[in-house]
Structure formats: C-alpha cells, structure tokens
Tab-separated table of C-alpha atoms in Angstrom:
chain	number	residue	atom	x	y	z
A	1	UNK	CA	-13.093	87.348	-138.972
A	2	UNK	CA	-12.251	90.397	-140.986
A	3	UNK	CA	-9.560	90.327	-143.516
A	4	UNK	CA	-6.727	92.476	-142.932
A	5	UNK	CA	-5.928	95.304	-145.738
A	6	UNK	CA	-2.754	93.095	-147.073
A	7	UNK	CA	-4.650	90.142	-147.338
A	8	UNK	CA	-7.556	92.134	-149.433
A	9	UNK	CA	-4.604	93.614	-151.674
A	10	UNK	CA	-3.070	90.011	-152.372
A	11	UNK	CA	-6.464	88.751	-153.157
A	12	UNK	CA	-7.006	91.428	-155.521
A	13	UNK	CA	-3.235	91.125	-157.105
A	14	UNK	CA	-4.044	87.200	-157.505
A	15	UNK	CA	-7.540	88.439	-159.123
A	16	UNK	CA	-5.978	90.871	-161.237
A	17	UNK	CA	-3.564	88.766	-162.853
A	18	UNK	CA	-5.807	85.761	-163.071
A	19	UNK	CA	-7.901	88.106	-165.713
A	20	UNK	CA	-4.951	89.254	-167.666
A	21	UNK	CA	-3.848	85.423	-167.932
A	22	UNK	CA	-7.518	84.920	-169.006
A	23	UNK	CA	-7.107	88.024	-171.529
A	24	UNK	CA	-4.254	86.573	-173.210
A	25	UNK	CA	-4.846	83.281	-173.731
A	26	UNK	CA	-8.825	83.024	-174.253
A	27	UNK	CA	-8.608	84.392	-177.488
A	28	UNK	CA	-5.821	81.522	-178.589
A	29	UNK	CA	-8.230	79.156	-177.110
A	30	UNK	CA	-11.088	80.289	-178.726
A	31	UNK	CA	-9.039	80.415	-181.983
A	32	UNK	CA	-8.034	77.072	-181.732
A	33	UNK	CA	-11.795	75.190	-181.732
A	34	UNK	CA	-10.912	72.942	-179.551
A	35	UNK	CA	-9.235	70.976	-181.994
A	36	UNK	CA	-11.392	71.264	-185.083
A	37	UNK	CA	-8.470	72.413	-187.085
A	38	UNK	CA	-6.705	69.227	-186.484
A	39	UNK	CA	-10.409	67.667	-187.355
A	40	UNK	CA	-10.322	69.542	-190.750
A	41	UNK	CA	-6.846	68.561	-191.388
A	42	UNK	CA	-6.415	65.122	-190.791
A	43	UNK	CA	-5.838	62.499	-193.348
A	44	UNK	CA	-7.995	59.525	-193.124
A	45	UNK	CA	-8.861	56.854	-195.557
A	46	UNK	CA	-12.676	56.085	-197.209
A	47	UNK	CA	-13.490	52.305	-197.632
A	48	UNK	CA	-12.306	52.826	-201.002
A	49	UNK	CA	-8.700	53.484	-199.706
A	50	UNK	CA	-8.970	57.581	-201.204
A	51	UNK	CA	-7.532	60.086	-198.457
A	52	UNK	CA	-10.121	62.490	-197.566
A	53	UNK	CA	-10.682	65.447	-195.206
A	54	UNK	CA	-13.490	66.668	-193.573
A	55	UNK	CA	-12.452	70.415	-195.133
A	56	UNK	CA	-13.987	68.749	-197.593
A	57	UNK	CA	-17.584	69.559	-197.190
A	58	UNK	CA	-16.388	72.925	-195.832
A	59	UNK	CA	-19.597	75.201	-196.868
A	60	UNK	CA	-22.192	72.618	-195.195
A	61	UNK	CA	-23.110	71.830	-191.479
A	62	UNK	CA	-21.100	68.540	-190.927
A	63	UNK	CA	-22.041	66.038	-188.339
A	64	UNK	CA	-18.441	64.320	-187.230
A	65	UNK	CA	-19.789	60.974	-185.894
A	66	UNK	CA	-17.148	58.971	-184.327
A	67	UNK	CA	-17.928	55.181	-183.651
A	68	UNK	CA	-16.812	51.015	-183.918
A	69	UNK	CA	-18.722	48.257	-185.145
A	70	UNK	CA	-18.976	46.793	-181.724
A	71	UNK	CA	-20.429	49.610	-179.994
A	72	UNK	CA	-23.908	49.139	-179.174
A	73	UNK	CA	-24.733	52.774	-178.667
A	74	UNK	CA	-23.263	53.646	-182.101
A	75	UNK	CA	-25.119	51.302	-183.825
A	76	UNK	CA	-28.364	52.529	-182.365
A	77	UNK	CA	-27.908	56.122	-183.563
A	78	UNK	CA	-26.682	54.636	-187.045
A	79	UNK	CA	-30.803	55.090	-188.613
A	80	UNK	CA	-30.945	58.511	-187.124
A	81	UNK	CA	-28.091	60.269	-188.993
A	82	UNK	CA	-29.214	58.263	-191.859
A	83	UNK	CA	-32.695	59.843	-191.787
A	84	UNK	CA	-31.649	63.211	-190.888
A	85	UNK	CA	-29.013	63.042	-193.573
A	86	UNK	CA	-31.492	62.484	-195.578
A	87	UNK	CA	-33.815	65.007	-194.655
A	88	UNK	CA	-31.986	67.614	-194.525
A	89	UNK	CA	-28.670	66.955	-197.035
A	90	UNK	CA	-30.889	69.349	-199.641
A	91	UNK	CA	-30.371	71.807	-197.174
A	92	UNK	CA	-26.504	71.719	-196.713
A	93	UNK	CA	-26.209	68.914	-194.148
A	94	UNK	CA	-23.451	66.334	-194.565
A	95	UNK	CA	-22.968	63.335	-191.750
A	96	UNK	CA	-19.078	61.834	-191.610
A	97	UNK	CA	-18.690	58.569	-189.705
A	98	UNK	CA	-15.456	58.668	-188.502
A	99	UNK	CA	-15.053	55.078	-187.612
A	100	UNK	CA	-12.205	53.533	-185.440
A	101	UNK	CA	-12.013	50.131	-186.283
A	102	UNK	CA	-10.436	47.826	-188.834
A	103	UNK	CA	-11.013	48.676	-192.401
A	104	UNK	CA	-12.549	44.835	-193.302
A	105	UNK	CA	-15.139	45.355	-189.801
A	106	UNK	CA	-16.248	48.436	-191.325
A	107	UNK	CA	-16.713	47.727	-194.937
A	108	UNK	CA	-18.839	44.440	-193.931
A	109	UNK	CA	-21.170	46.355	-191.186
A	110	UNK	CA	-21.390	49.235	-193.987
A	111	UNK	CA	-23.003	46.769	-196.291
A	112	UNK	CA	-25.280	44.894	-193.895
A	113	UNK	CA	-26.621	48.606	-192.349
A	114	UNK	CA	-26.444	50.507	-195.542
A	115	UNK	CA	-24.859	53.604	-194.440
A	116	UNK	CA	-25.694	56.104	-197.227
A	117	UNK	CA	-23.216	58.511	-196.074
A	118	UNK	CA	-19.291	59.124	-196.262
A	119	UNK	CA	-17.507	56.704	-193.944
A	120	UNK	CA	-13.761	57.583	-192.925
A	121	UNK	CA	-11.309	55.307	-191.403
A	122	UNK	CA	-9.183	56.366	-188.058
A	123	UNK	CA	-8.030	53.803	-186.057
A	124	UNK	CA	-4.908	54.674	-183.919
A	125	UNK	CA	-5.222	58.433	-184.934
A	126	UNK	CA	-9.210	58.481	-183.952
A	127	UNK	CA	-9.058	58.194	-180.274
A	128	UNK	CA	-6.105	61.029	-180.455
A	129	UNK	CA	-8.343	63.182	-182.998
A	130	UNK	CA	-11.168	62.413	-179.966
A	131	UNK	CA	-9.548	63.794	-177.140
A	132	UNK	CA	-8.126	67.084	-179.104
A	133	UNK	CA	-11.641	67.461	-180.099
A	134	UNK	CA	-12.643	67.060	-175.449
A	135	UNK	CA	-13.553	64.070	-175.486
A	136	UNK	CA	-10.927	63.067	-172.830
A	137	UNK	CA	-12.256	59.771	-172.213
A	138	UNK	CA	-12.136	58.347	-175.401
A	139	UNK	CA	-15.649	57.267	-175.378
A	140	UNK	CA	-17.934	56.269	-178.005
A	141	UNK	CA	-20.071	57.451	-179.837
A	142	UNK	CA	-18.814	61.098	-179.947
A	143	UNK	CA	-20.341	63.239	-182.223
A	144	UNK	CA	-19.243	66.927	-183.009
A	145	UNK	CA	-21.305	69.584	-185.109
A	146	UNK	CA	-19.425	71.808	-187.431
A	147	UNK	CA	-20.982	75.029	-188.863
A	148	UNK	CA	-20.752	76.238	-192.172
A	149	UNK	CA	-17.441	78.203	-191.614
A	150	UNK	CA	-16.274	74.763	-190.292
A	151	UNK	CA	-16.316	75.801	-186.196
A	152	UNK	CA	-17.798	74.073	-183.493
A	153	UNK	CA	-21.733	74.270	-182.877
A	154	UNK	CA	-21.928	71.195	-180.998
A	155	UNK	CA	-20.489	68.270	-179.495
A	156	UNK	CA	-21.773	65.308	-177.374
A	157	UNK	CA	-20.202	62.339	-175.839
A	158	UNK	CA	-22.601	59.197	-176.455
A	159	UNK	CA	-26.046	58.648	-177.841
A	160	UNK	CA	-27.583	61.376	-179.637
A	161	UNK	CA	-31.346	61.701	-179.671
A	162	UNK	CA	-32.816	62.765	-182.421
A	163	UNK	CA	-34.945	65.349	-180.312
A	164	UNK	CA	-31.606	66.977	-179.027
A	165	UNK	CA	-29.486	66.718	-182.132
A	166	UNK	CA	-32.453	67.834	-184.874
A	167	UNK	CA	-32.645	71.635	-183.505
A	168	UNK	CA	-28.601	72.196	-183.785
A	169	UNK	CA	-29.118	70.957	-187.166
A	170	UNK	CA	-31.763	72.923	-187.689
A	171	UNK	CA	-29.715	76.493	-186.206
A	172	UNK	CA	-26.951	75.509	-188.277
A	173	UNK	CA	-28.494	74.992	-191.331
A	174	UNK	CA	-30.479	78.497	-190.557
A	175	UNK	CA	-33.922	76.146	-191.011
C-alpha cells in the first residue's frame, strides 16, 4: 500500500516537530543530571548527627551507595566498596553510603561490619532522592558514580560486581 503525498507530509510535520521538541528540551535534561543536583544538595545526617552533603567531596569520584541493614544484597557488596575505597581513596575515590534506615539500625550494623567510610542517613527523603536519581522502583542497593565535576558516570540498580564497578572507577579516576 503506498502512502498518499498528505500522509508523507503529516508524517514528516509530526517528525519535524518531534526533533525541535527534542532540541529544546535535551539540553535542560542533560543539564539537569538526572537528579544529581538534588543528590549534591540534600541535607542528610552522619551517625554523629552533623548535616553533610555529598558536594562535599566535590573534586573526587564519589560512589553514592544507597542501602538498609536488612537488605541482603547490600550487605554483600558492603567488603567491596570497602576494599576499593581503600585501594583507590589515594587516588581521589570517596564511597558515601547513603543508608535508609533508622539511625540506631545503622550505627549498630556500622560497628559490627566496620564500614571505614562516610555513612549518611536518609530515610523518608532516600527513596525520593532514589527515584530523582532513575531509580523508579525504589530498589536496593542503588549505587550512582559521580565524576570529579560531580556529574553522572554511572549508575546501577542492585549488586555491583566488583569486575563491572572497578573499570568506571578506574575511567573516573583517569587510572
């Protein structure tokens, strides 16, 4: 069936303004992260009650890790960030857990696991913080990768493998 000449017109009036929709907004999409200003921004509590922000290690690659004490998956990839923290925090790498749970939960699983880096407090605001950040379903663990300049190089909804994780560290960190 061949299309008549109006029908190839409106097609390519739909087209037309589909890419100068796309034109105008992709750049405010692009500018907006998806949500990693409101990741930068946000007020949450350490386990020492200070307010922090994640613009706080603004200079280093950051590795947002979102996660609960009763998450099995999160607890598994706990060690990991811990080593490659460790590894690699000479070389401008900072991990964040972003935890949503109660403050008491997460002090006492601190302690018992000996997380040796910065642990953040968001309970109601997390799962909000989550979904700006695409993470639509609220899952955990979500982890999110910030560059040096503090934009996204990388995000991932559940566990992380070291073998997948290590090279965006390494890219980031220019390793």
């Amino acid at each position: 069936m061949k299309a008549s000449r109006r029908e190839i017109l409106a097609f390519a009036g739909v087209g037309l303004g589909a890419a100068a929709i796309g034109a105008v907004l992709a750049p405010k999409l692009l500018q907006s992260n998806g949500g990693i200003a409101d990741l930068l921004a946000i007020d949450l509590r350490d386990l020492e009650g200070r307010t922090r922000r994640i613009s706080e290690w603004r200079g280093k690659v950051v590795v947002c890790n979102f996660w609960a004490t009763w998450c099995a998956p999160c607890r598994e990839e706990i060690p990991m960030l811990v080593a490659l923290r460790d590894k690699y925090a000479a070389n401008g790498l900072e991990v964040v857990g972003i935890a949503i749970d109660t403050a008491d939960k997460i002090a006492e699983f601190t302690k018992t696991v000996q997380i040796s880096y910065p642990i953040l407090i968001a309970p109601a605001a997390g799962l909000d913080l989550m979904r700006a950040l695409g993470n639509v379903a609220g899952g955990l663990p979500f982890t999110v990768v910030l560059d040096r300049k503090g934009t996204l190089a990388h995000r991932k909804l559940g566990l992380l493998r070291r073998e997948a994780l290590e090279p965006v560290l390494t890219g980031a960190l220019g390793n």
